[in-house]
Amino acid sequence: MAISLWIQGLPDDAATAFVEHLKYHPKDTITLANDASLALMQGNTERCLNRVEAALTLTSPQDGLFAILPFLAWVASPTAQRLQSVIVAIEQLDPLVTTFEWDFSYNIPALERLTEKDRATADALIAFFEGKSSWETIKPSD
């Protein structure tokens, strides 16, 4: 229900629906990740980071969210340390993780708030997540 509210252009109602769902299903990683993405779009950094933190405790390198969640945290608060967390997560992914189920179009408002340099990094990482680039091609240099 929360996703459909979000798609209908009712992000505040969607956020409320996510909160209600998480009251009964606090370990639902997909809902935690989706609410983190919604919070990111809304510019609510604190909620985004809290949801990412909660979801990360429930994921493993066998799950694509293991790398997407740190990416969302980095977009919410782009620091060198958070970017390093994205890199480490990607490099720790199980080799069997070859596809990522995530729609980055919902994150465009947040991506537009990034500096030009960070936006280029975000675009390269999204290209990797979407299977358009290899990790070797886009890996940020030290």
PDB file of C-alpha atoms in Angstrom:
ATOM      1  CA  MET A   1       0.000   0.000   0.000  1.00  0.00           C
ATOM      2  CA  ALA A   2       2.807   2.427   0.856  1.00  0.00           C
ATOM      3  CA  ILE A   3       4.398   2.064  -2.578  1.00  0.00           C
ATOM      4  CA  SER A   4       1.107   2.745  -4.348  1.00  0.00           C
ATOM      5  CA  LEU A   5       0.619   5.878  -2.217  1.00  0.00           C
ATOM      6  CA  TRP A   6       4.126   6.992  -3.132  1.00  0.00           C
ATOM      7  CA  ILE A   7       3.482   6.372  -6.838  1.00  0.00           C
ATOM      8  CA  GLN A   8       0.237   8.346  -6.569  1.00  0.00           C
ATOM      9  CA  GLY A   9       2.253  11.338  -5.392  1.00  0.00           C
ATOM     10  CA  LEU A  10       1.347  11.016  -1.714  1.00  0.00           C
ATOM     11  CA  PRO A  11       4.773  10.624  -0.089  1.00  0.00           C
ATOM     12  CA  ASP A  12       3.659  11.685   3.401  1.00  0.00           C
ATOM     13  CA  ASP A  13       0.855   9.118   3.363  1.00  0.00           C
ATOM     14  CA  ALA A  14       3.322   6.537   2.061  1.00  0.00           C
ATOM     15  CA  ALA A  15       5.714   7.315   4.924  1.00  0.00           C
ATOM     16  CA  THR A  16       2.868   6.819   7.406  1.00  0.00           C
ATOM     17  CA  ALA A  17       1.971   3.505   5.767  1.00  0.00           C
ATOM     18  CA  PHE A  18       5.595   2.346   5.980  1.00  0.00           C
ATOM     19  CA  VAL A  19       5.689   3.225   9.700  1.00  0.00           C
ATOM     20  CA  GLU A  20       2.462   1.305  10.306  1.00  0.00           C
ATOM     21  CA  HIS A  21       3.736  -1.750   8.437  1.00  0.00           C
ATOM     22  CA  LEU A  22       7.043  -1.692  10.311  1.00  0.00           C
ATOM     23  CA  LYS A  23       5.237  -1.662  13.669  1.00  0.00           C
ATOM     24  CA  TYR A  24       4.127  -5.220  12.925  1.00  0.00           C
ATOM     25  CA  HIS A  25       6.997  -6.319  10.672  1.00  0.00           C
ATOM     26  CA  PRO A  26      10.125  -4.525  11.979  1.00  0.00           C
ATOM     27  CA  LYS A  27      12.478  -6.928  10.184  1.00  0.00           C
ATOM     28  CA  ASP A  28      10.996  -6.461   6.710  1.00  0.00           C
ATOM     29  CA  THR A  29      14.149  -5.455   4.862  1.00  0.00           C
ATOM     30  CA  ILE A  30      12.318  -4.475   1.678  1.00  0.00           C
ATOM     31  CA  THR A  31      10.027  -2.100   3.581  1.00  0.00           C
ATOM     32  CA  LEU A  32      12.965  -0.670   5.523  1.00  0.00           C
ATOM     33  CA  ALA A  33      14.857  -0.113   2.264  1.00  0.00           C
ATOM     34  CA  ASN A  34      11.839   1.381   0.501  1.00  0.00           C
ATOM     35  CA  ASP A  35      11.183   3.757   3.398  1.00  0.00           C
ATOM     36  CA  ALA A  36      14.870   4.728   3.379  1.00  0.00           C
ATOM     37  CA  SER A  37      14.505   5.540  -0.310  1.00  0.00           C
ATOM     38  CA  LEU A  38      11.337   7.562   0.330  1.00  0.00           C
ATOM     39  CA  ALA A  39      13.034   9.434   3.185  1.00  0.00           C
ATOM     40  CA  LEU A  40      15.963  10.120   0.858  1.00  0.00           C
ATOM     41  CA  MET A  41      13.610  11.565  -1.757  1.00  0.00           C
ATOM     42  CA  GLN A  42      11.923  13.692   0.916  1.00  0.00           C
ATOM     43  CA  GLY A  43      15.257  14.996   2.188  1.00  0.00           C
ATOM     44  CA  ASN A  44      14.788  13.314   5.584  1.00  0.00           C
ATOM     45  CA  THR A  45      18.388  12.255   6.138  1.00  0.00           C
ATOM     46  CA  GLU A  46      17.877  11.056   9.703  1.00  0.00           C
ATOM     47  CA  ARG A  47      15.019   8.690   8.824  1.00  0.00           C
ATOM     48  CA  CYS A  48      16.889   7.444   5.756  1.00  0.00           C
ATOM     49  CA  LEU A  49      20.022   6.647   7.750  1.00  0.00           C
ATOM     50  CA  ASN A  50      18.025   5.010  10.558  1.00  0.00           C
ATOM     51  CA  ARG A  51      16.191   2.762   8.094  1.00  0.00           C
ATOM     52  CA  VAL A  52      19.428   1.873   6.292  1.00  0.00           C
ATOM     53  CA  GLU A  53      21.094   1.005   9.594  1.00  0.00           C
ATOM     54  CA  ALA A  54      18.175  -1.199  10.650  1.00  0.00           C
ATOM     55  CA  ALA A  55      18.019  -2.968   7.283  1.00  0.00           C
ATOM     56  CA  LEU A  56      21.776  -3.551   7.094  1.00  0.00           C
ATOM     57  CA  THR A  57      21.650  -5.649  10.255  1.00  0.00           C
ATOM     58  CA  LEU A  58      19.277  -7.978   8.391  1.00  0.00           C
ATOM     59  CA  THR A  59      21.180  -8.339   5.117  1.00  0.00           C
ATOM     60  CA  SER A  60      24.216 -10.308   4.044  1.00  0.00           C
ATOM     61  CA  PRO A  61      26.639 -10.338   1.109  1.00  0.00           C
ATOM     62  CA  GLN A  62      24.263 -12.808  -0.583  1.00  0.00           C
ATOM     63  CA  ASP A  63      21.684 -10.001  -0.973  1.00  0.00           C
ATOM     64  CA  GLY A  64      21.984  -7.056  -3.369  1.00  0.00           C
ATOM     65  CA  LEU A  65      20.565  -4.757  -0.691  1.00  0.00           C
ATOM     66  CA  PHE A  66      23.860  -5.301   1.135  1.00  0.00           C
ATOM     67  CA  ALA A  67      25.414  -2.831  -1.355  1.00  0.00           C
ATOM     68  CA  ILE A  68      22.384  -0.708  -2.257  1.00  0.00           C
ATOM     69  CA  LEU A  69      21.679   0.304   1.345  1.00  0.00           C
ATOM     70  CA  PRO A  70      25.133   1.873   1.897  1.00  0.00           C
ATOM     71  CA  PHE A  71      24.666   3.650  -1.441  1.00  0.00           C
ATOM     72  CA  LEU A  72      21.409   5.196  -0.183  1.00  0.00           C
ATOM     73  CA  ALA A  73      23.184   6.274   3.019  1.00  0.00           C
ATOM     74  CA  TRP A  74      25.986   7.836   0.988  1.00  0.00           C
ATOM     75  CA  VAL A  75      23.530   9.767  -1.208  1.00  0.00           C
ATOM     76  CA  ALA A  76      21.743  10.980   1.938  1.00  0.00           C
ATOM     77  CA  SER A  77      25.011  12.161   3.475  1.00  0.00           C
ATOM     78  CA  PRO A  78      27.877  11.983   0.977  1.00  0.00           C
ATOM     79  CA  THR A  79      31.038  11.585   3.015  1.00  0.00           C
ATOM     80  CA  ALA A  80      34.248   9.808   2.060  1.00  0.00           C
ATOM     81  CA  GLN A  81      33.626   7.285   4.843  1.00  0.00           C
ATOM     82  CA  ARG A  82      30.152   6.436   3.512  1.00  0.00           C
ATOM     83  CA  LEU A  83      31.483   6.101  -0.045  1.00  0.00           C
ATOM     84  CA  GLN A  84      34.106   3.714   1.303  1.00  0.00           C
ATOM     85  CA  SER A  85      31.279   1.692   2.899  1.00  0.00           C
ATOM     86  CA  VAL A  86      29.641   1.373  -0.531  1.00  0.00           C
ATOM     87  CA  ILE A  87      32.912   0.218  -2.089  1.00  0.00           C
ATOM     88  CA  VAL A  88      33.554  -2.319   0.684  1.00  0.00           C
ATOM     89  CA  ALA A  89      29.991  -3.655   0.442  1.00  0.00           C
ATOM     90  CA  ILE A  90      30.246  -4.099  -3.329  1.00  0.00           C
ATOM     91  CA  GLU A  91      33.588  -5.861  -3.001  1.00  0.00           C
ATOM     92  CA  GLN A  92      32.204  -8.164  -0.289  1.00  0.00           C
ATOM     93  CA  LEU A  93      29.175  -9.207  -2.342  1.00  0.00           C
ATOM     94  CA  ASP A  94      28.819 -12.888  -3.043  1.00  0.00           C
ATOM     95  CA  PRO A  95      29.925 -13.548  -6.651  1.00  0.00           C
ATOM     96  CA  LEU A  96      26.492 -15.074  -7.258  1.00  0.00           C
ATOM     97  CA  VAL A  97      24.909 -11.629  -6.782  1.00  0.00           C
ATOM     98  CA  THR A  98      24.875 -10.412 -10.355  1.00  0.00           C
ATOM     99  CA  THR A  99      21.637  -8.433 -10.481  1.00  0.00           C
ATOM    100  CA  PHE A 100      20.151  -5.785  -8.237  1.00  0.00           C
ATOM    101  CA  GLU A 101      16.424  -5.281  -7.873  1.00  0.00           C
ATOM    102  CA  TRP A 102      16.119  -1.531  -7.337  1.00  0.00           C
ATOM    103  CA  ASP A 103      14.413   1.342  -9.131  1.00  0.00           C
ATOM    104  CA  PHE A 104      16.736   4.317  -8.831  1.00  0.00           C
ATOM    105  CA  SER A 105      14.300   6.652 -10.595  1.00  0.00           C
ATOM    106  CA  TYR A 106      12.675   7.328  -7.229  1.00  0.00           C
ATOM    107  CA  ASN A 107      15.988   8.692  -5.970  1.00  0.00           C
ATOM    108  CA  ILE A 108      16.364  11.375  -8.663  1.00  0.00           C
ATOM    109  CA  PRO A 109      15.387  14.291  -6.363  1.00  0.00           C
ATOM    110  CA  ALA A 110      18.140  13.277  -3.944  1.00  0.00           C
ATOM    111  CA  LEU A 111      20.648  12.721  -6.740  1.00  0.00           C
ATOM    112  CA  GLU A 112      19.956  16.240  -8.007  1.00  0.00           C
ATOM    113  CA  ARG A 113      21.045  17.636  -4.614  1.00  0.00           C
ATOM    114  CA  LEU A 114      24.534  16.126  -4.942  1.00  0.00           C
ATOM    115  CA  THR A 115      27.594  18.076  -6.030  1.00  0.00           C
ATOM    116  CA  GLU A 116      28.650  17.563  -9.633  1.00  0.00           C
ATOM    117  CA  LYS A 117      31.485  15.233  -8.570  1.00  0.00           C
ATOM    118  CA  ASP A 118      29.261  13.179  -6.256  1.00  0.00           C
ATOM    119  CA  ARG A 119      26.542  13.010  -8.916  1.00  0.00           C
ATOM    120  CA  ALA A 120      29.053  11.567 -11.389  1.00  0.00           C
ATOM    121  CA  THR A 121      30.056   8.963  -8.792  1.00  0.00           C
ATOM    122  CA  ALA A 122      26.395   8.175  -8.073  1.00  0.00           C
ATOM    123  CA  ASP A 123      25.637   7.802 -11.781  1.00  0.00           C
ATOM    124  CA  ALA A 124      28.581   5.411 -12.190  1.00  0.00           C
ATOM    125  CA  LEU A 125      27.443   3.330  -9.208  1.00  0.00           C
ATOM    126  CA  ILE A 126      23.879   3.226 -10.526  1.00  0.00           C
ATOM    127  CA  ALA A 127      25.219   2.061 -13.903  1.00  0.00           C
ATOM    128  CA  PHE A 128      26.943  -0.779 -12.050  1.00  0.00           C
ATOM    129  CA  PHE A 129      23.810  -1.682 -10.066  1.00  0.00           C
ATOM    130  CA  GLU A 130      21.745  -1.635 -13.264  1.00  0.00           C
ATOM    131  CA  GLY A 131      24.212  -3.945 -15.023  1.00  0.00           C
ATOM    132  CA  LYS A 132      25.326  -1.298 -17.522  1.00  0.00           C
ATOM    133  CA  SER A 133      28.937  -1.192 -16.294  1.00  0.00           C
ATOM    134  CA  SER A 134      31.289  -3.627 -14.634  1.00  0.00           C
ATOM    135  CA  TRP A 135      32.743  -2.948 -11.206  1.00  0.00           C
ATOM    136  CA  GLU A 136      36.250  -2.912 -12.692  1.00  0.00           C
ATOM    137  CA  THR A 137      35.175  -0.149 -15.085  1.00  0.00           C
ATOM    138  CA  ILE A 138      33.584   2.186 -12.557  1.00  0.00           C
ATOM    139  CA  LYS A 139      35.403   1.466  -9.284  1.00  0.00           C
ATOM    140  CA  PRO A 140      36.399   4.820  -7.754  1.00  0.00           C
ATOM    141  CA  SER A 141      40.179   5.220  -7.595  1.00  0.00           C
ATOM    142  CA  ASP A 142      41.912   5.901  -4.302  1.00  0.00           C
TER     143      ASP A 142
END
